[in-house]
PDB file of C-alpha atoms in Angstrom:
ATOM      1  CA  MET A   1      97.954  85.596 -11.157  1.00 43.00           C
ATOM      2  CA  PRO A   2     100.258  84.223  -8.923  1.00 44.00           C
ATOM      3  CA  SER A   3     103.479  83.289  -8.959  1.00 45.00           C
ATOM      4  CA  ARG A   4     105.447  79.624  -8.399  1.00 53.00           C
ATOM      5  CA  LYS A   5     108.648  79.475  -6.175  1.00 55.00           C
ATOM      6  CA  ALA A   6     111.467  81.363  -7.546  1.00 54.00           C
ATOM      7  CA  ASP A   7     114.747  79.234  -6.757  1.00 58.00           C
ATOM      8  CA  HIS A   8     116.940  80.853  -3.306  1.00 77.00           C
ATOM      9  CA  PHE A   9     119.951  81.766  -5.566  1.00 87.00           C
ATOM     10  CA  ARG A  10     122.641  83.476  -4.709  1.00 92.00           C
ATOM     11  CA  TRP A  11     125.795  85.416  -6.122  1.00 95.00           C
ATOM     12  CA  ASP A  12     129.041  83.592  -4.557  1.00 96.00           C
ATOM     13  CA  THR A  13     130.970  85.387  -2.326  1.00 96.00           C
ATOM     14  CA  LEU A  14     133.237  87.490  -3.849  1.00 97.00           C
ATOM     15  CA  VAL A  15     130.501  88.981  -6.205  1.00 97.00           C
ATOM     16  CA  ARG A  16     128.693  89.713  -3.124  1.00 97.00           C
ATOM     17  CA  LEU A  17     131.473  91.301  -1.626  1.00 97.00           C
ATOM     18  CA  THR A  18     132.807  94.088  -4.396  1.00 98.00           C
ATOM     19  CA  HIS A  19     129.053  94.850  -4.279  1.00 98.00           C
ATOM     20  CA  TRP A  20     128.615  95.666  -0.682  1.00 98.00           C
ATOM     21  CA  SER A  21     132.214  97.333  -0.845  1.00 98.00           C
ATOM     22  CA  LEU A  22     130.620  99.288  -3.742  1.00 98.00           C
ATOM     23  CA  ALA A  23     127.521 100.094  -2.483  1.00 98.00           C
ATOM     24  CA  ALA A  24     129.639 101.473   0.693  1.00 98.00           C
ATOM     25  CA  ALA A  25     131.801 103.069  -1.050  1.00 98.00           C
ATOM     26  CA  CYS A  26     129.521 105.272  -2.626  1.00 97.00           C
ATOM     27  CA  ILE A  27     126.919 105.634   0.087  1.00 97.00           C
ATOM     28  CA  SER A  28     129.747 107.167   1.711  1.00 97.00           C
ATOM     29  CA  ASN A  29     131.031 110.084  -0.668  1.00 96.00           C
ATOM     30  CA  LEU A  30     128.423 110.772  -2.204  1.00 96.00           C
ATOM     31  CA  TRP A  31     126.261 111.277   0.917  1.00 95.00           C
ATOM     32  CA  LEU A  32     128.636 111.344   4.600  1.00 95.00           C
ATOM     33  CA  ASN A  33     132.191 112.231   3.746  1.00 90.00           C
ATOM     34  CA  GLU A  34     132.943 115.676   2.707  1.00 88.00           C
ATOM     35  CA  ALA A  35     134.644 116.210  -0.697  1.00 86.00           C
ATOM     36  CA  GLY A  36     138.228 116.840  -0.293  1.00 84.00           C
ATOM     37  CA  GLU A  37     138.910 115.071   2.796  1.00 89.00           C
ATOM     38  CA  GLU A  38     141.357 111.968   3.075  1.00 92.00           C
ATOM     39  CA  TRP A  39     138.954 108.897   3.220  1.00 94.00           C
ATOM     40  CA  HIS A  40     136.802 110.655   0.274  1.00 96.00           C
ATOM     41  CA  GLU A  41     139.970 109.562  -1.629  1.00 95.00           C
ATOM     42  CA  TRP A  42     141.051 106.687   0.219  1.00 96.00           C
ATOM     43  CA  LEU A  43     137.209 105.144  -0.131  1.00 97.00           C
ATOM     44  CA  GLY A  44     137.542 106.360  -4.107  1.00 97.00           C
ATOM     45  CA  TYR A  45     139.982 104.197  -4.450  1.00 97.00           C
ATOM     46  CA  LEU A  46     138.012 101.775  -2.480  1.00 98.00           C
ATOM     47  CA  ALA A  47     135.318 101.486  -5.572  1.00 98.00           C
ATOM     48  CA  MET A  48     137.755 101.571  -7.779  1.00 98.00           C
ATOM     49  CA  THR A  49     138.694  98.936  -7.024  1.00 98.00           C
ATOM     50  CA  ALA A  50     136.098  97.051  -5.654  1.00 98.00           C
ATOM     51  CA  ILE A  51     135.670  97.418  -9.360  1.00 98.00           C
ATOM     52  CA  GLY A  52     138.800  95.810 -10.682  1.00 98.00           C
ATOM     53  CA  LEU A  53     137.987  92.990  -8.751  1.00 98.00           C
ATOM     54  CA  ARG A  54     134.814  91.784 -10.093  1.00 98.00           C
ATOM     55  CA  LEU A  55     136.267  92.434 -13.265  1.00 98.00           C
ATOM     56  CA  LEU A  56     139.377  90.558 -12.571  1.00 98.00           C
ATOM     57  CA  TRP A  57     136.325  87.724 -11.192  1.00 98.00           C
ATOM     58  CA  GLY A  58     134.318  87.923 -14.101  1.00 98.00           C
ATOM     59  CA  LEU A  59     136.917  87.185 -16.533  1.00 98.00           C
ATOM     60  CA  THR A  60     139.088  84.447 -14.920  1.00 97.00           C
ATOM     61  CA  LEU A  61     137.611  81.922 -11.934  1.00 97.00           C
ATOM     62  CA  ALA A  62     133.571  82.775 -11.631  1.00 97.00           C
ATOM     63  CA  LYS A  63     131.355  80.601 -12.474  1.00 96.00           C
ATOM     64  CA  GLY A  64     127.864  80.649 -14.479  1.00 96.00           C
ATOM     65  CA  TYR A  65     125.927  83.478 -14.232  1.00 96.00           C
ATOM     66  CA  ALA A  66     129.054  85.393 -12.063  1.00 97.00           C
ATOM     67  CA  ARG A  67     130.981  85.447 -15.333  1.00 98.00           C
ATOM     68  CA  LEU A  68     131.338  88.717 -17.300  1.00 97.00           C
ATOM     69  CA  CYS A  69     130.474  86.863 -20.365  1.00 97.00           C
ATOM     70  CA  ALA A  70     126.821  86.361 -19.029  1.00 97.00           C
ATOM     71  CA  LEU A  71     126.532  89.956 -18.652  1.00 97.00           C
ATOM     72  CA  ILE A  72     126.505  90.591 -22.216  1.00 97.00           C
ATOM     73  CA  PRO A  73     123.057  92.006 -22.405  1.00 96.00           C
ATOM     74  CA  ARG A  74     121.405  90.271 -26.232  1.00 96.00           C
ATOM     75  CA  GLY A  75     117.900  90.359 -27.663  1.00 96.00           C
ATOM     76  CA  GLU A  76     115.767  87.651 -25.705  1.00 95.00           C
ATOM     77  CA  ASP A  77     117.759  88.824 -22.673  1.00 95.00           C
ATOM     78  CA  PHE A  78     114.959  91.897 -22.980  1.00 96.00           C
ATOM     79  CA  HIS A  79     112.305  89.524 -24.434  1.00 95.00           C
ATOM     80  CA  ARG A  80     112.555  87.157 -21.606  1.00 94.00           C
ATOM     81  CA  GLN A  81     112.568  89.406 -19.427  1.00 94.00           C
ATOM     82  CA  ALA A  82     108.914  91.446 -20.494  1.00 95.00           C
ATOM     83  CA  ARG A  83     107.577  87.905 -20.472  1.00 95.00           C
ATOM     84  CA  GLU A  84     108.762  86.976 -16.800  1.00 93.00           C
ATOM     85  CA  ILE A  85     107.952  90.473 -16.132  1.00 93.00           C
ATOM     86  CA  GLY A  86     104.876  90.347 -17.761  1.00 93.00           C
ATOM     87  CA  GLU A  87     103.304  87.345 -16.576  1.00 94.00           C
ATOM     88  CA  ARG A  88     104.772  87.941 -12.880  1.00 94.00           C
ATOM     89  CA  LEU A  89     107.041  84.295 -12.787  1.00 93.00           C
ATOM     90  CA  PRO A  90     109.559  84.121 -10.673  1.00 90.00           C
ATOM     91  CA  ALA A  91     112.911  86.343 -11.189  1.00 86.00           C
ATOM     92  CA  THR A  92     115.437  83.608 -12.814  1.00 87.00           C
ATOM     93  CA  PRO A  93     119.177  83.402 -11.999  1.00 92.00           C
ATOM     94  CA  GLY A  94     121.420  86.484 -13.171  1.00 94.00           C
ATOM     95  CA  HIS A  95     120.142  89.772 -14.023  1.00 94.00           C
ATOM     96  CA  HIS A  96     117.258  90.428 -16.786  1.00 93.00           C
ATOM     97  CA  GLY A  97     118.580  92.574 -20.192  1.00 96.00           C
ATOM     98  CA  THR A  98     118.169  95.806 -18.733  1.00 97.00           C
ATOM     99  CA  GLY A  99     119.693  94.763 -15.552  1.00 96.00           C
ATOM    100  CA  LYS A 100     122.798  93.516 -17.488  1.00 98.00           C
ATOM    101  CA  LEU A 101     122.578  96.644 -18.965  1.00 98.00           C
ATOM    102  CA  ALA A 102     122.444  98.535 -15.495  1.00 98.00           C
ATOM    103  CA  VAL A 103     125.719  96.297 -14.027  1.00 98.00           C
ATOM    104  CA  TRP A 104     127.830  98.045 -16.823  1.00 98.00           C
ATOM    105  CA  ALA A 105     125.872 101.331 -16.904  1.00 98.00           C
ATOM    106  CA  LEU A 106     127.108 101.328 -13.325  1.00 98.00           C
ATOM    107  CA  TRP A 107     130.387 100.343 -13.201  1.00 98.00           C
ATOM    108  CA  PHE A 108     131.278 102.934 -15.628  1.00 98.00           C
ATOM    109  CA  THR A 109     129.968 105.888 -13.748  1.00 98.00           C
ATOM    110  CA  VAL A 110     131.569 104.729 -10.982  1.00 98.00           C
ATOM    111  CA  LEU A 111     134.894 104.140 -12.717  1.00 98.00           C
ATOM    112  CA  ALA A 112     134.527 107.487 -14.387  1.00 98.00           C
ATOM    113  CA  THR A 113     133.840 109.480 -10.483  1.00 97.00           C
ATOM    114  CA  GLY A 114     136.619 107.718  -9.321  1.00 97.00           C
ATOM    115  CA  PHE A 115     138.919 108.742 -12.599  1.00 97.00           C
ATOM    116  CA  THR A 116     138.013 112.490 -12.260  1.00 96.00           C
ATOM    117  CA  GLY A 117     138.148 112.477  -9.438  1.00 95.00           C
ATOM    118  CA  TRP A 118     141.740 111.743  -8.970  1.00 94.00           C
ATOM    119  CA  PHE A 119     142.214 113.122 -12.449  1.00 96.00           C
ATOM    120  CA  GLN A 120     141.317 117.439 -11.421  1.00 93.00           C
ATOM    121  CA  ASN A 121     144.013 117.430  -8.482  1.00 89.00           C
ATOM    122  CA  THR A 122     146.471 116.718 -11.160  1.00 90.00           C
ATOM    123  CA  GLU A 123     147.455 120.014 -13.526  1.00 89.00           C
ATOM    124  CA  LEU A 124     146.472 118.667 -16.531  1.00 93.00           C
ATOM    125  CA  GLY A 125     143.000 118.307 -14.815  1.00 91.00           C
ATOM    126  CA  PHE A 126     142.704 120.900 -13.788  1.00 86.00           C
ATOM    127  CA  GLY A 127     143.185 123.086 -16.765  1.00 88.00           C
ATOM    128  CA  TRP A 128     140.433 121.379 -18.888  1.00 91.00           C
ATOM    129  CA  GLY A 129     138.230 121.178 -15.632  1.00 91.00           C
ATOM    130  CA  ALA A 130     137.933 117.911 -14.209  1.00 95.00           C
ATOM    131  CA  ASP A 131     136.880 118.981 -11.394  1.00 94.00           C
ATOM    132  CA  GLU A 132     132.778 119.706 -13.282  1.00 96.00           C
ATOM    133  CA  TRP A 133     133.412 116.703 -15.093  1.00 97.00           C
ATOM    134  CA  HIS A 134     133.977 115.137 -11.863  1.00 96.00           C
ATOM    135  CA  ILE A 135     130.032 116.492 -10.334  1.00 96.00           C
ATOM    136  CA  TRP A 136     128.396 115.813 -13.277  1.00 98.00           C
ATOM    137  CA  CYS A 137     130.028 112.553 -12.817  1.00 98.00           C
ATOM    138  CA  THR A 138     128.487 111.945  -9.209  1.00 97.00           C
ATOM    139  CA  TRP A 139     125.209 113.338  -9.978  1.00 98.00           C
ATOM    140  CA  ALA A 140     125.097 110.312 -12.713  1.00 98.00           C
ATOM    141  CA  LEU A 141     126.075 107.621 -10.527  1.00 98.00           C
ATOM    142  CA  GLN A 142     123.020 109.327  -7.852  1.00 98.00           C
ATOM    143  CA  GLY A 143     120.782 108.798 -10.793  1.00 98.00           C
ATOM    144  CA  LEU A 144     121.858 105.184 -11.491  1.00 98.00           C
ATOM    145  CA  ILE A 145     121.963 104.143  -8.158  1.00 98.00           C
ATOM    146  CA  GLY A 146     118.292 105.194  -7.837  1.00 98.00           C
ATOM    147  CA  LEU A 147     117.585 103.718 -10.573  1.00 98.00           C
ATOM    148  CA  HIS A 148     118.805 100.258 -10.091  1.00 97.00           C
ATOM    149  CA  LEU A 149     116.789 100.633  -6.222  1.00 97.00           C
ATOM    150  CA  THR A 150     113.487 101.440  -7.625  1.00 97.00           C
ATOM    151  CA  ALA A 151     114.254  98.665 -10.650  1.00 96.00           C
ATOM    152  CA  LEU A 152     114.777  96.287  -7.281  1.00 96.00           C
ATOM    153  CA  LEU A 153     111.998  97.303  -5.595  1.00 96.00           C
ATOM    154  CA  LEU A 154     109.780  97.379  -8.859  1.00 95.00           C
ATOM    155  CA  THR A 155     111.176  94.106 -10.294  1.00 94.00           C
ATOM    156  CA  SER A 156     110.919  92.043  -6.384  1.00 93.00           C
ATOM    157  CA  TRP A 157     106.807  93.367  -6.190  1.00 94.00           C
ATOM    158  CA  ARG A 158     106.133  92.330  -9.920  1.00 93.00           C
ATOM    159  CA  GLN A 159     107.879  89.456  -9.723  1.00 92.00           C
ATOM    160  CA  ARG A 160     107.107  87.962  -6.203  1.00 89.00           C
ATOM    161  CA  SER A 161     110.656  86.765  -6.117  1.00 88.00           C
ATOM    162  CA  ASN A 162     113.466  88.517  -3.018  1.00 89.00           C
ATOM    163  CA  LEU A 163     116.453  89.668  -5.209  1.00 92.00           C
ATOM    164  CA  LEU A 164     117.944  92.003  -2.576  1.00 93.00           C
ATOM    165  CA  GLY A 165     118.100  88.443  -1.039  1.00 92.00           C
ATOM    166  CA  ARG A 166     120.692  87.050  -3.602  1.00 93.00           C
ATOM    167  CA  MET A 167     123.124  90.256  -2.470  1.00 94.00           C
ATOM    168  CA  LEU A 168     122.529  88.758   1.548  1.00 92.00           C
ATOM    169  CA  PRO A 169     124.888  85.938   3.036  1.00 86.00           C
ATOM    170  CA  GLY A 170     122.362  82.678   3.287  1.00 76.00           C
ATOM    171  CA  ARG A 171     121.631  80.233   2.394  1.00 65.00           C
ATOM    172  CA  GLY A 172     120.860  79.008  -1.538  1.00 62.00           C
ATOM    173  CA  VAL A 173     121.158  77.685  -5.209  1.00 61.00           C
ATOM    174  CA  SER A 174     124.854  78.715  -6.429  1.00 56.00           C
ATOM    175  CA  VAL A 175     125.563  80.990  -8.836  1.00 55.00           C
ATOM    176  CA  ALA A 176     127.417  77.975 -10.485  1.00 51.00           C
ATOM    177  CA  SER A 177     123.715  76.720 -11.463  1.00 50.00           C
ATOM    178  CA  PRO A 178     123.379  75.445 -14.538  1.00 51.00           C
ATOM    179  CA  VAL A 179     123.200  78.694 -17.250  1.00 56.00           C
ATOM    180  CA  PRO A 180     119.980  78.248 -19.279  1.00 52.00           C
ATOM    181  CA  GLN A 181     120.866  76.295 -23.050  1.00 49.00           C
ATOM    182  CA  ASP A 182     120.066  79.484 -24.894  1.00 50.00           C
ATOM    183  CA  GLN A 183     123.230  80.804 -22.819  1.00 52.00           C
ATOM    184  CA  GLN A 184     125.657  78.115 -22.549  1.00 46.00           C
ATOM    185  CA  SER A 185     127.001  79.197 -26.122  1.00 46.00           C
ATOM    186  CA  LEU A 186     128.631  82.468 -24.032  1.00 47.00           C
ATOM    187  CA  HIS A 187     130.174  79.978 -21.552  1.00 44.00           C
TER     188      HIS A 187
END
C-alpha cells in the first residue's frame, strides 16, 4: 500500500552541525587516521565537544524534537513505530522509539571511546589496560554506526521517506514544529 507524502521536516542548524561534525570526526578517526597521531587525538576531542554542545543545546535553547526530553524513549514510541512501519506510513518528525535508544547508545559509545582514548595515555589508564577498553569501544562504535546506517536505509525505504534529507541543508518544516499531543508532557 503506498504511503501518503511526509512533511519536509528538517532538524535545526545546530543539530545538523553537531551531527555532521560528529560523523566526520568518527569517520576520520575510525577509518582514515592512524591511532596515536595528533589529528586522531584532536578529532576525538572534537567528537566529545560536539556531543557536549548538542547536550547543552538540548537542555537549554532547543525547541520541539531537538530537546533532550523529546529523546526519552517511551512505550508509546515503540507502538507508534511498529504501526507506522507496518502500515508504511511516512516517518513522523523526530525519532522513533528505537531511534531514541540509538541516539543515546551512539553518544554514550563515542564519549566512552574518547574517554578511554584519553585515559590510556595516563599512568593509571595504562596500568588498567585502557588501551584494550578503547579498542572495544571502537568496535562497538563501528557496529552502532553500521546499525544506524542500515536502520536509516531500511526505514527510509519502508516508510518511503527521505530520512537523510532531514539532516541536510534545505527548506522544510522547522524542528520547532508542534510536538504530538501524546508527547506534550515532555516539553
